[in-house]
Coordinates of C-alpha atoms in Angstrom, one line a residue:
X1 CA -27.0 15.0 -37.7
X2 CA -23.3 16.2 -36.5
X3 CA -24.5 18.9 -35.3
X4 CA -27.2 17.1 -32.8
X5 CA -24.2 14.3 -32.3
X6 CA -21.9 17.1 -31.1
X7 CA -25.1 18.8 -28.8
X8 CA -25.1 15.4 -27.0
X9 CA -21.6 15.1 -26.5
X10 CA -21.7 18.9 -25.4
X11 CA -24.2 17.9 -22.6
X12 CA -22.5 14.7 -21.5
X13 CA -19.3 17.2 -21.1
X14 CA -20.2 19.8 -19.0
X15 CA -19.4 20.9 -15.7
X16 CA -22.7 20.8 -13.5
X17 CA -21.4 23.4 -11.2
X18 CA -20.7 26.2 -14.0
X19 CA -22.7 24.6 -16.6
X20 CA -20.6 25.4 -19.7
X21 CA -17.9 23.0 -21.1
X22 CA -15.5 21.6 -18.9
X23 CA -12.3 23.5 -18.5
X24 CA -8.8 21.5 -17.2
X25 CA -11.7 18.6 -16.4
X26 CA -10.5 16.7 -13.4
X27 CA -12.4 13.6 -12.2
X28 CA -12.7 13.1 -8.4
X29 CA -13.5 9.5 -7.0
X30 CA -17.0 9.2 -7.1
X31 CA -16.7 9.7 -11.0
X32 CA -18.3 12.9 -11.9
X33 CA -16.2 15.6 -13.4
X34 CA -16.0 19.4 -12.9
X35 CA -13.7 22.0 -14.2
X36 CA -10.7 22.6 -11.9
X37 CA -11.7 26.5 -11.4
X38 CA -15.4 25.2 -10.4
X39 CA -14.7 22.2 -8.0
X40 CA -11.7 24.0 -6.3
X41 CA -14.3 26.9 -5.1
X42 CA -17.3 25.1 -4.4
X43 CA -15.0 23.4 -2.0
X44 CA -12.8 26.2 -0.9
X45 CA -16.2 28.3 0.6
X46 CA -16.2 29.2 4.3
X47 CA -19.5 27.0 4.9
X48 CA -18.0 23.8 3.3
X49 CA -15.0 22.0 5.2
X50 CA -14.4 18.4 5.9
X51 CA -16.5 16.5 4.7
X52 CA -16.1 17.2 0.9
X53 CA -18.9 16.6 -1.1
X54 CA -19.9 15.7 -4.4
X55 CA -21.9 18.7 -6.2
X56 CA -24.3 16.1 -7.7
X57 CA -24.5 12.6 -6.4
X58 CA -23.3 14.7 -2.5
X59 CA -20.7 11.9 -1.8
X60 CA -18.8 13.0 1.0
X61 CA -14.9 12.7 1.2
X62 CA -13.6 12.6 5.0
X63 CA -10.2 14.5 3.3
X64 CA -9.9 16.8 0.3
X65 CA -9.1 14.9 -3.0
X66 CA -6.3 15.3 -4.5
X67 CA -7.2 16.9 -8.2
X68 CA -5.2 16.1 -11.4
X69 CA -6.3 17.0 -15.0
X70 CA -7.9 14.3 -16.4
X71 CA -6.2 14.1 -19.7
X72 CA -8.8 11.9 -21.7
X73 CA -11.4 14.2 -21.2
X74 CA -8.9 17.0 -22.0
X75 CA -8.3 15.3 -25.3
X76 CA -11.8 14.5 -26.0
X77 CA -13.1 18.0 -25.5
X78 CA -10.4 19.7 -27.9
X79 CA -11.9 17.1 -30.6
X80 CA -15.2 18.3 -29.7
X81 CA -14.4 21.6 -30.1
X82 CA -12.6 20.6 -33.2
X83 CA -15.4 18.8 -34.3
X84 CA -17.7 21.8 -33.6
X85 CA -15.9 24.5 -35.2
X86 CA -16.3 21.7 -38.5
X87 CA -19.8 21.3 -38.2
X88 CA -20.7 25.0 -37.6
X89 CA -23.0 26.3 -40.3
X90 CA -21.6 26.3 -44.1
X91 CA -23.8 28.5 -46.7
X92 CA -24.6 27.3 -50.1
X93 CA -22.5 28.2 -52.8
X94 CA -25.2 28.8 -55.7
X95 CA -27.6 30.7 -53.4
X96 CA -27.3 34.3 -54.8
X97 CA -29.4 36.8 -52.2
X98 CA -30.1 35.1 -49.1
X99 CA -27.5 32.9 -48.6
X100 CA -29.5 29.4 -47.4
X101 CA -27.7 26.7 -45.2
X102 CA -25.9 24.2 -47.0
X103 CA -26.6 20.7 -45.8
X104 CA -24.0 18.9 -47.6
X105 CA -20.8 19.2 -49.9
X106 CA -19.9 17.3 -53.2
X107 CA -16.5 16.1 -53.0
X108 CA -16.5 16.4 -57.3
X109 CA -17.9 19.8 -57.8
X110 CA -15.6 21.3 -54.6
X111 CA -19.2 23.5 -53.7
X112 CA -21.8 22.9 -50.8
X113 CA -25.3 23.3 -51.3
X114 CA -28.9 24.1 -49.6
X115 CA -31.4 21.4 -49.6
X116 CA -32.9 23.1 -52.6
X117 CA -29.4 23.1 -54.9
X118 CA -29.0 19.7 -53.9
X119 CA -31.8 18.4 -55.9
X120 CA -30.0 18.2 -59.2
X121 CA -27.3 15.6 -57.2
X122 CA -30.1 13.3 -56.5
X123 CA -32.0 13.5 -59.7
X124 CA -29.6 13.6 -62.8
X125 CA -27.9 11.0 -63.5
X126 CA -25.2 13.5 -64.6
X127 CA -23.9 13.7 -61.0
X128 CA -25.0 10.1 -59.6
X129 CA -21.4 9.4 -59.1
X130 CA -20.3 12.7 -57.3
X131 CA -19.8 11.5 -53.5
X132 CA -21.6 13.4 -50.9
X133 CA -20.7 14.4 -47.2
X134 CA -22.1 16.4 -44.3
X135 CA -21.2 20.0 -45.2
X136 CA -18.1 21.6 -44.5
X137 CA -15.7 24.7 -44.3
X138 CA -12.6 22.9 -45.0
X139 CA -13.4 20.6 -48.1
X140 CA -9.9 22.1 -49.4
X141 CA -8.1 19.9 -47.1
X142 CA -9.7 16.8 -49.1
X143 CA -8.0 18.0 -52.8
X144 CA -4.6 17.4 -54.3
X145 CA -3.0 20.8 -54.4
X146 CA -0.7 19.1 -57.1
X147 CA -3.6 18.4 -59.8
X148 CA -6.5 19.4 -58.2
X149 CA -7.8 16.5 -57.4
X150 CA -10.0 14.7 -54.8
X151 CA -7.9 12.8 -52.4
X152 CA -9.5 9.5 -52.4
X153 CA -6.5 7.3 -52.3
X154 CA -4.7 6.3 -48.5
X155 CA -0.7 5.2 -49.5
X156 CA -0.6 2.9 -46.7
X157 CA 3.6 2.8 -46.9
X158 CA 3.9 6.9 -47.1
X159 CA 1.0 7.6 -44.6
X160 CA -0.8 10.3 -46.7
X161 CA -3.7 10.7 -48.8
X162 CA -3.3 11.1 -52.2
X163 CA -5.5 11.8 -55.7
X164 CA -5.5 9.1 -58.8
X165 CA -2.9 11.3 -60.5
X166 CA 0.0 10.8 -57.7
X167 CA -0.2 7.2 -57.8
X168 CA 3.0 7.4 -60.4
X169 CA 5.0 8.7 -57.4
X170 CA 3.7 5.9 -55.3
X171 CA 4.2 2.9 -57.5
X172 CA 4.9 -0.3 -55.9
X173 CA 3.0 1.1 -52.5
X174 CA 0.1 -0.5 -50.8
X175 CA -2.8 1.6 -51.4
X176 CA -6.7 1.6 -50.4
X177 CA -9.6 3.9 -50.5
X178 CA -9.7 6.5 -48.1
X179 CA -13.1 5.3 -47.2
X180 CA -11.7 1.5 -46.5
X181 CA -8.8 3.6 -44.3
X182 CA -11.1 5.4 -42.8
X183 CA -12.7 2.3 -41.4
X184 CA -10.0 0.7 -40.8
X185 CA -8.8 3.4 -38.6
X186 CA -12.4 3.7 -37.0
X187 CA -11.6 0.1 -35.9
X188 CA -8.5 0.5 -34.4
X189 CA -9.2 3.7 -32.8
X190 CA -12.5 1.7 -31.0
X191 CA -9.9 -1.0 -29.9
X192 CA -7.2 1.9 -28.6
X193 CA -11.0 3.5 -26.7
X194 CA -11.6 0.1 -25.2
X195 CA -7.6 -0.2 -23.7
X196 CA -8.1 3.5 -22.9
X197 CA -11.1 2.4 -21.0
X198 CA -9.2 -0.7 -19.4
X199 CA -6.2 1.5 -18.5
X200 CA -8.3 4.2 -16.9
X201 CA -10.5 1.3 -15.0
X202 CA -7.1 0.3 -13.8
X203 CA -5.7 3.5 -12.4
X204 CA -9.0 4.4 -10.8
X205 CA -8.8 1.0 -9.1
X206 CA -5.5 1.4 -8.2
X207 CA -6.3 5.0 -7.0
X208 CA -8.9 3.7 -4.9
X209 CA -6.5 1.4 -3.3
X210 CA -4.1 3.5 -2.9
X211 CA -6.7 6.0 -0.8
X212 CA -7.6 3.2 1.1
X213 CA -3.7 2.8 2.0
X214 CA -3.3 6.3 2.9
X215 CA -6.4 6.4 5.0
X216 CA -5.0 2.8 7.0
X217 CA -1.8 4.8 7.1
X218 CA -3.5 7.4 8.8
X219 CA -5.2 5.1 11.3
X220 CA -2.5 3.7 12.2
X221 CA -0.4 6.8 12.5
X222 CA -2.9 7.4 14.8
X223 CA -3.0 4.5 16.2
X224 CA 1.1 4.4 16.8
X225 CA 1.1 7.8 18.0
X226 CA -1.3 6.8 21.0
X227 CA 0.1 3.5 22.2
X228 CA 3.3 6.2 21.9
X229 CA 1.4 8.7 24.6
X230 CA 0.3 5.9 26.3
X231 CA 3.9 4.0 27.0
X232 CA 5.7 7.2 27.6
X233 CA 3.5 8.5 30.2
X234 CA 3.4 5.2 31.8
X235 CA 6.9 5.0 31.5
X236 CA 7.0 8.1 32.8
X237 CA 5.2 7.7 36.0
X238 CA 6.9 4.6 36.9
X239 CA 10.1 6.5 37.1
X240 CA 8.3 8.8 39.1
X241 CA 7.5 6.3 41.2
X242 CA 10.9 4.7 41.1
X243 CA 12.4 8.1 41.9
X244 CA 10.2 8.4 45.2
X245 CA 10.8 5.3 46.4
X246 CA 14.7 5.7 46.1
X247 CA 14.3 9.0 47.5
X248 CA 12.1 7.5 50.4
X249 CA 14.8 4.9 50.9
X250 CA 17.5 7.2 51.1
X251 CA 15.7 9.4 53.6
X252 CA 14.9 6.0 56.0
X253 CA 18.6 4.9 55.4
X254 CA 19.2 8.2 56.7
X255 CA 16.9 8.2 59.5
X256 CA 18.2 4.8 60.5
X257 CA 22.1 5.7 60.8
X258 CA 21.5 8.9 62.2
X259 CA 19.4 7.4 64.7
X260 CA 22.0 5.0 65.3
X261 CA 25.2 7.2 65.6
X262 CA 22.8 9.3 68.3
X263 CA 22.4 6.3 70.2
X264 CA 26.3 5.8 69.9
X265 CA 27.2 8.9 70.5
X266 CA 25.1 9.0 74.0
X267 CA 26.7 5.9 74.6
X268 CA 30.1 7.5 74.2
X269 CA 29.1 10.4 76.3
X270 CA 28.2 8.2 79.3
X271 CA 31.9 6.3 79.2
X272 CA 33.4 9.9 78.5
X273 CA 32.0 11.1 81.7
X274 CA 33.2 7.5 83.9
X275 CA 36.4 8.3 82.2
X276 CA 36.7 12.0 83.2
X277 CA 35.7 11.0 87.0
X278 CA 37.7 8.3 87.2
X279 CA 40.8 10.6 86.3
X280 CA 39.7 13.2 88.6
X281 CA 39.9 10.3 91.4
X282 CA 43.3 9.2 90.3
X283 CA 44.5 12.8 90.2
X284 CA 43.5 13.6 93.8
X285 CA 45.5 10.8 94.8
X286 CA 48.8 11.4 93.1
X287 CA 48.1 15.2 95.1
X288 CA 47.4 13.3 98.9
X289 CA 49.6 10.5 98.7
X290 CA 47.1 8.1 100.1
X291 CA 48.6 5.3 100.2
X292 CA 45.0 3.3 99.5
X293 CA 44.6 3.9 96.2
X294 CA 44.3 0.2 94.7
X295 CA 40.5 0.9 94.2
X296 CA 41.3 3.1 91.5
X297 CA 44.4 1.9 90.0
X298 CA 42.0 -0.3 87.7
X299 CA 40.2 1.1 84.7
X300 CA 36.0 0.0 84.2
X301 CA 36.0 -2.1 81.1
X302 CA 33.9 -0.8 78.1
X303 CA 32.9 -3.0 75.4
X304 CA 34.7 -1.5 72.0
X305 CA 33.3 1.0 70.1
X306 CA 32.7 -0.1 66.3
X307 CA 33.5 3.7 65.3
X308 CA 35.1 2.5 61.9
X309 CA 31.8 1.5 60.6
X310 CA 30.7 5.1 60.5
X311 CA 33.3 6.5 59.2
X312 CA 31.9 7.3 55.8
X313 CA 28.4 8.8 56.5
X314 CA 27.4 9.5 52.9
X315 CA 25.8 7.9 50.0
X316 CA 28.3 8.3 47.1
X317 CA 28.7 4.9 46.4
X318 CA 25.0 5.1 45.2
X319 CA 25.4 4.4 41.5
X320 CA 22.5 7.1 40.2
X321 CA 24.7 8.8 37.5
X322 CA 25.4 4.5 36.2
X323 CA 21.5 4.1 36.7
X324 CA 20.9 7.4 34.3
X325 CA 23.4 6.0 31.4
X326 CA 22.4 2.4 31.3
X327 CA 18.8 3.9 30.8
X328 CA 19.9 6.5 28.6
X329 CA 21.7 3.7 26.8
X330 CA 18.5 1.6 26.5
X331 CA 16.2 4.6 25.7
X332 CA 19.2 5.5 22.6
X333 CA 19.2 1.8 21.2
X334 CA 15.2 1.1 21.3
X335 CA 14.2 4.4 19.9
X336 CA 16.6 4.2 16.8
X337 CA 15.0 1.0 16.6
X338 CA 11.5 2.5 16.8
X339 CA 12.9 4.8 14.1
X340 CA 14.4 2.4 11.6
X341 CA 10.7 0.6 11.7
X342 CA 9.3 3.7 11.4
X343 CA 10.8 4.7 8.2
X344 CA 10.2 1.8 6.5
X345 CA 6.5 2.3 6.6
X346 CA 5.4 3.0 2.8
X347 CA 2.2 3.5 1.2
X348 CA 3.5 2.1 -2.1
X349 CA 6.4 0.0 -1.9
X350 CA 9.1 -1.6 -4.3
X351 CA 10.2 -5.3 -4.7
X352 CA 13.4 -3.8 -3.5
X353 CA 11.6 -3.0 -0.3
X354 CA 10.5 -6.7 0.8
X355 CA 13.8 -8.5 -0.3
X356 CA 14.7 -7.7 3.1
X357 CA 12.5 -10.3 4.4
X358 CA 12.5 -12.7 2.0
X359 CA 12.1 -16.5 3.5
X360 CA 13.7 -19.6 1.9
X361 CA 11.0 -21.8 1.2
X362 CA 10.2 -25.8 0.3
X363 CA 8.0 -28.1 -0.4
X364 CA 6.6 -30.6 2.4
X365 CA 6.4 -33.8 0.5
X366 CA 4.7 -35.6 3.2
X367 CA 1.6 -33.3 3.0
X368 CA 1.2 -33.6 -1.1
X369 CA -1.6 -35.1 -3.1
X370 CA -1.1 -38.2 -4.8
X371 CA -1.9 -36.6 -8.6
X372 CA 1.2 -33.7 -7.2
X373 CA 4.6 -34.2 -8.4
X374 CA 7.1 -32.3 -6.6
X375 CA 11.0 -31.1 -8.3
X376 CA 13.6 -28.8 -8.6
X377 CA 14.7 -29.9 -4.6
X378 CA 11.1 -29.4 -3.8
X379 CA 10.3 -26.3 -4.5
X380 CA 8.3 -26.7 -7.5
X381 CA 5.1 -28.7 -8.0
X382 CA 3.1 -29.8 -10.8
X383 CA -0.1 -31.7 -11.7
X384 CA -0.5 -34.5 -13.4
X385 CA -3.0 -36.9 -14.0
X386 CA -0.5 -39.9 -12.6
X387 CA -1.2 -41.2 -8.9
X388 CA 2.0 -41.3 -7.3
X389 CA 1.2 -43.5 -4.4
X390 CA 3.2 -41.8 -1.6
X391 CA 3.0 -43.1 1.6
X392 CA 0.4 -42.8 3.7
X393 CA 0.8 -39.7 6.6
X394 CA -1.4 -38.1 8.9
X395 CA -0.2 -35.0 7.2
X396 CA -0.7 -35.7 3.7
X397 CA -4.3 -33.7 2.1
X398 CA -6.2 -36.7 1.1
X399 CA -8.7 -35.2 -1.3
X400 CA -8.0 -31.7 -2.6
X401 CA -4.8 -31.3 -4.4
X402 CA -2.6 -29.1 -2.2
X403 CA 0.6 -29.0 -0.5
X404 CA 1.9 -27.4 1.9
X405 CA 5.7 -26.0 3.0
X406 CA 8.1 -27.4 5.6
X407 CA 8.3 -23.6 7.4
X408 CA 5.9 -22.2 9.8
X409 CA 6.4 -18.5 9.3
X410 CA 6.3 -15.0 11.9
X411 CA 7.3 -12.0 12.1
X412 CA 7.7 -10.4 8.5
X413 CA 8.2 -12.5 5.5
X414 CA 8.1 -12.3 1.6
X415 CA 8.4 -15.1 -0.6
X416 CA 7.2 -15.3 -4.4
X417 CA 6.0 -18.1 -7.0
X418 CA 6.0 -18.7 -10.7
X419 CA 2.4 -20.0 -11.5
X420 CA 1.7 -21.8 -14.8
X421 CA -1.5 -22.8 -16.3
X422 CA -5.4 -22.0 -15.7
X423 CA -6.1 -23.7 -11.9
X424 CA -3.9 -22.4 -9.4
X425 CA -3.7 -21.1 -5.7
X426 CA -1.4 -19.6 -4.0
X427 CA -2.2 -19.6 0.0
X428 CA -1.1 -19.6 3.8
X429 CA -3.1 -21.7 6.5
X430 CA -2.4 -23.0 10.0
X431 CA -0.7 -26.2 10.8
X432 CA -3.8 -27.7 12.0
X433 CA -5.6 -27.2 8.6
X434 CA -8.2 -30.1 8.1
X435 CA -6.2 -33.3 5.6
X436 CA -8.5 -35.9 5.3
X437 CA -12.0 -36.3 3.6
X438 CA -13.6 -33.7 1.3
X439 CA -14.8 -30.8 3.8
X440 CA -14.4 -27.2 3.7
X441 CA -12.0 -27.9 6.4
X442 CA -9.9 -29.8 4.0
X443 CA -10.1 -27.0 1.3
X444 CA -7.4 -24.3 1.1
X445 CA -9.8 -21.0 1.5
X446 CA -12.6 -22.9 2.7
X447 CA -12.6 -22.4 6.6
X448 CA -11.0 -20.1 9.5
X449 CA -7.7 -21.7 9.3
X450 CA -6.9 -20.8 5.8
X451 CA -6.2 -17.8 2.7
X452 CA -6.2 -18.3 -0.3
X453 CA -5.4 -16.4 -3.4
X454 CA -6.5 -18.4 -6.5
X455 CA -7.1 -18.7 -10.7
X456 CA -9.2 -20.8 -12.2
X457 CA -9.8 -19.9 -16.0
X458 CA -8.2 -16.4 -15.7
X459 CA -10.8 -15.1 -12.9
X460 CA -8.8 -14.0 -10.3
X461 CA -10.1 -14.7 -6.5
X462 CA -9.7 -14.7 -2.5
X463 CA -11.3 -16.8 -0.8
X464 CA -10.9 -16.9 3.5
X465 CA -13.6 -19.2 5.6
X466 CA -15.9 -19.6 2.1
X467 CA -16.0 -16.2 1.6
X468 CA -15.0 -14.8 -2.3
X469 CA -13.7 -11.8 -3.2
X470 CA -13.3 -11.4 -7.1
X471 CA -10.1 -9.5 -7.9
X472 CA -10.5 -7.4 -11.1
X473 CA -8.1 -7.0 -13.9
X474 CA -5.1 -9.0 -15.1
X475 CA -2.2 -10.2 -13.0
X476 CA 1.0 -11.6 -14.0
X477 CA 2.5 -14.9 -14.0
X478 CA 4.4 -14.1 -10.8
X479 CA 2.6 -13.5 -7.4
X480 CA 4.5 -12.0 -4.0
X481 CA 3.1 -12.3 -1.1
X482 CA 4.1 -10.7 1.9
X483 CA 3.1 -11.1 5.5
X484 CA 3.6 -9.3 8.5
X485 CA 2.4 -11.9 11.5
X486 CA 2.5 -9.3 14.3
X487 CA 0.7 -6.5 12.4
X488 CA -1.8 -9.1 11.3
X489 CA -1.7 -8.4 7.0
X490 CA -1.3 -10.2 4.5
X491 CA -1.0 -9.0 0.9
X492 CA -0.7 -10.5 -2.3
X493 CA 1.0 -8.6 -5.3
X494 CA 1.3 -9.0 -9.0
X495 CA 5.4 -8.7 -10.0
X496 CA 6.2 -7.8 -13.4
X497 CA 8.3 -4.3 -14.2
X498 CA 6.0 -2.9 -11.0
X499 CA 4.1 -4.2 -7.8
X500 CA 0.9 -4.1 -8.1
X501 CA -1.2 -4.7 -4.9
X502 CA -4.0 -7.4 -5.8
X503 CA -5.7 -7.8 -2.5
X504 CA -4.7 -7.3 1.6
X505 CA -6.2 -8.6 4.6
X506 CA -5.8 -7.5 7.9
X507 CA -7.0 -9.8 11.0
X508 CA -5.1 -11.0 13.9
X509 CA -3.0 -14.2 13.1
X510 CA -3.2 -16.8 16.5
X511 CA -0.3 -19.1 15.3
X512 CA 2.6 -19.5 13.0
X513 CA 1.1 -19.5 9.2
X514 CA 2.1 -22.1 6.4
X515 CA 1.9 -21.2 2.9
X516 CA 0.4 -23.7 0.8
X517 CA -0.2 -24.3 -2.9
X518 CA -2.7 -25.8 -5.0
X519 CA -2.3 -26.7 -8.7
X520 CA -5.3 -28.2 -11.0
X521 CA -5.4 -29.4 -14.3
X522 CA -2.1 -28.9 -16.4
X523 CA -0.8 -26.0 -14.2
X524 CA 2.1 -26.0 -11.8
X525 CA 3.3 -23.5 -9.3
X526 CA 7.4 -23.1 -8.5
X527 CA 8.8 -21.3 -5.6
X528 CA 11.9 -18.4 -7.0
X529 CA 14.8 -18.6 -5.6
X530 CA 16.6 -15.3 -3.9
X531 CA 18.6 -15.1 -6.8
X532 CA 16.3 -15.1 -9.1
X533 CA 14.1 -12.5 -7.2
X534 CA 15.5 -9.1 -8.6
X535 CA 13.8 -7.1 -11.8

């Protein structure tokens, strides 16, 4: 029967691409395993590139996953080949020529024996008491090499198996049967499987999300890097642009005064030449001695010549070397900008990492339910069963029992709450967030205008425009929630010694988001303070 046991377990462990045992098993995310030889050459082949598949269910994988010895199975097939190597065939110890298969091994007489041998064991009453077990090689590991005695004793306090002899040395110690330890151990290695289970559930989830982080990443890498292209060409061709229209200024500027000193300069030619004849008249006369020479004695009048004005014919006091630094000074401060936002992109980030934007948060108490009682300078509120009978406002949710917070939040923001009890919610919502009557427009979750994160009963939710999401696994106490208004996500994270990453959305927020809390029966929600926000 251990033998058949260990066939199945044989089956259930073996690689489907090399069919033998699994060797360094890793587990890629579809869930089937392969040894790390096999999977790494089925998918290293010429013929097979992106996309990976699966070898049996032909799941395809858009990048090549990462593989890691699964450890478990590791573990599991070193018992099994433990386990084998115990079960393998034992001969009878009485058969004399052909040595028959023993099928089990008496504990009292320290032999195994064939079906045949074993006959005596069932039928005198002689060896009624001897205990039988599934036959062995190492039955010497079950007697006291002290007195030569069966170990059937467990000393619970000293942790070892002992014979009815060496209970003198153990005086005082709790001890029980080996076979009520055995059990007892059966149980508590069953409950260490199921955690095992739950652990491994766990990291697959959070390896899952994790991929699904890296491949966003990716996109919007991508993404980045194209609205990048996309700016600095446009960028660029509007300095092109800019440039040929200067240059297309300078050239009519140009044009223009060169045009005009020509003009001048013919204009000055024509009184140069009046001037020049009119000294050639006065000349001839000092020579003659004409005594009529009052004609000439007068010089034509000439309007004056502006010839200060073009004095400086040149451009210098163009500023293009100031026009290059104030834009090399801009382009310097908005790319180390661009580079500081840059590096704080993270597929996995610490608390340490959204401290930065933390937001100082409290309570509106003219939007809180009459059964909500609101302390600790609002930031903290609690359910009770008491109507408070606060005055009526237009603001105030009439039927559900939510409130919401004084500050309308953009930009990047991280706050986190302290929730008690089994009913709470932890949400954001617009302003205009339905208050009165007992609609899904009233209900935090229940329309367009609303998130919502929420416990009932320690099933853990999110719920946007009716829609439910169940959230797997076990969060803490303490809930962060970031949001990042521009980019359009919002996550929600379980603090404790890590962040954990419950559950993101990404859409496109329209208007400044409020967060909001709801708190049913016996269960409050508090708002931590920055000082209190550190691990």
């Amino acid at each position: 029967m251990a033998e058949a046991e260990a066939s199945q377990f044989v089956d259930q462990f073996s690689c489907s691409v090399c069919l033998d045992r699994l060797k360094e098993p890793v587990t890629i995310p579809c869930g089937h395993s392969y040894c790390m030889n096999c999977i790494t050459v089925c998918w290293d082949q010429k013929e097979q590139g992106p996309p990976y598949r699966c070898p049996q269910c032909r799941e395809s994988f858009s990048q090549k996953p990462l593989l890691k010895k699964n450890t478990l199975i590791a573990e599991m097939m070193e018992t099994l080949q433990k386990t084998s190597l115990q079960t393998a065939a034992v001969d009878c110890d009485v058969c004399t020529t052909e040595k028959n298969r023993a099928v089990k091994t008496c504990l009292q007489c320290l032999a195994s024996f064939c079906q045949t041998h074993l006959q005596p064991h069932y039928e005198s009453p002689a060896f009624m008491k001897h205990k039988l077990v599934e036959a062995s090689r190492n039955i010497q590991e079950n007697i006291c090499l002290s007195h030569g005695k069966l170990l059937e004793i467990y000393c619970q306090d000293d942790r070892q198996c002992i014979c009815c002899l060496c209970t003198d040395n153990h005086k005082g110690h709790s001890v029980v049967s080996v076979d009520s330890e055995g059990t007892s151990k059966k149980e508590e290695l069953k409950e260490i499987k199921e955690m095992c289970h739950k652990l491994i559930e766990e990291r697959e989830r959070s390896q899952r999300k994790l991929s699904e982080a890296v491949k966003l990443l990716k996109s919007s890498a991508l993404e980045t890097m194209e609205d990048v292209e996309k700016i600095f060409t446009e960028l660029i061709c509007s300095l092109e642009k800019k440039r040929s229209e200067i240059k297309e200024q300078i050239r009519a500027q140009e044009k223009t005064e060169i045009d005009r000193a020509e003009e001048l300069h013919k204009h000055l030619d024509q009184e140069l030449t009046e001037l020049r004849k009119r000294q050639a008249e006065i000349e001839k006369l000092l020579i003659v001695d004409d005594q009529n020479c009052q004609s000439v004695c007068v010089l034509p009048t000439f309007e004056n010549v502006p010839i200060t004005q073009h004095t400086h014919l040149f451009f210098k006091d163009v500023s293009i070397s100031i026009f290059k630094e104030v834009l090399e000074d801009v382009c310097q401060q908005q790319t180390a900008k661009i580079s500081q936002e840059v590096s704080k992109v993270r597929v996995a980030k610490t608390q340490n990492d959204f401290l930065q934007y933390f937001c100082d948060l409290h309570l509106d108490p003219n939007t809180a339910h009459n059964v909500l009682k609101l302390s600790e300078d609002n930031r903290k509120v609690s359910f009770t069963y008491k109507n408070y009978q606060y005055p009526d406002h237009p603001e105030r949710f009439e039927r559900y029992a939510n409130v919401m917070c004084q500050e309308g939040l953009c930009g990047r923001c991280y706050w986190e709450v302290e929730c008690s009890g089994k009913q709470w919610a932890v949400a954001v919502c617009y302003k205009g967030i339905g208050r009165k009557g007992k609609s899904d427009d009233c209900r935090l979750g229940g329309n367009k205008k609303s998130w919502r994160f929420s416990c009932y009963l320690q099933n853990f939710s999110f719920i946007h425009d009716k829609k439910q999401v169940s959230i797997p696994g076990v969060c803490s106490s303490r809930i962060g929630v970031y949001l990042d208004h521009s980019a359009g996500t919002l996550s929600f994270y379980s603090v404790s010694d890590k962040m954990t990453l419950l559950h993101r959305v990404q859409t496109t927020f329209t208007e400044p988001l409020y967060p909001a809390f709801s708190a049913g029966s016996i269960s409050s929600v508090r708002i931590i303070e920055e000082q209190n926000l550190k691990i």
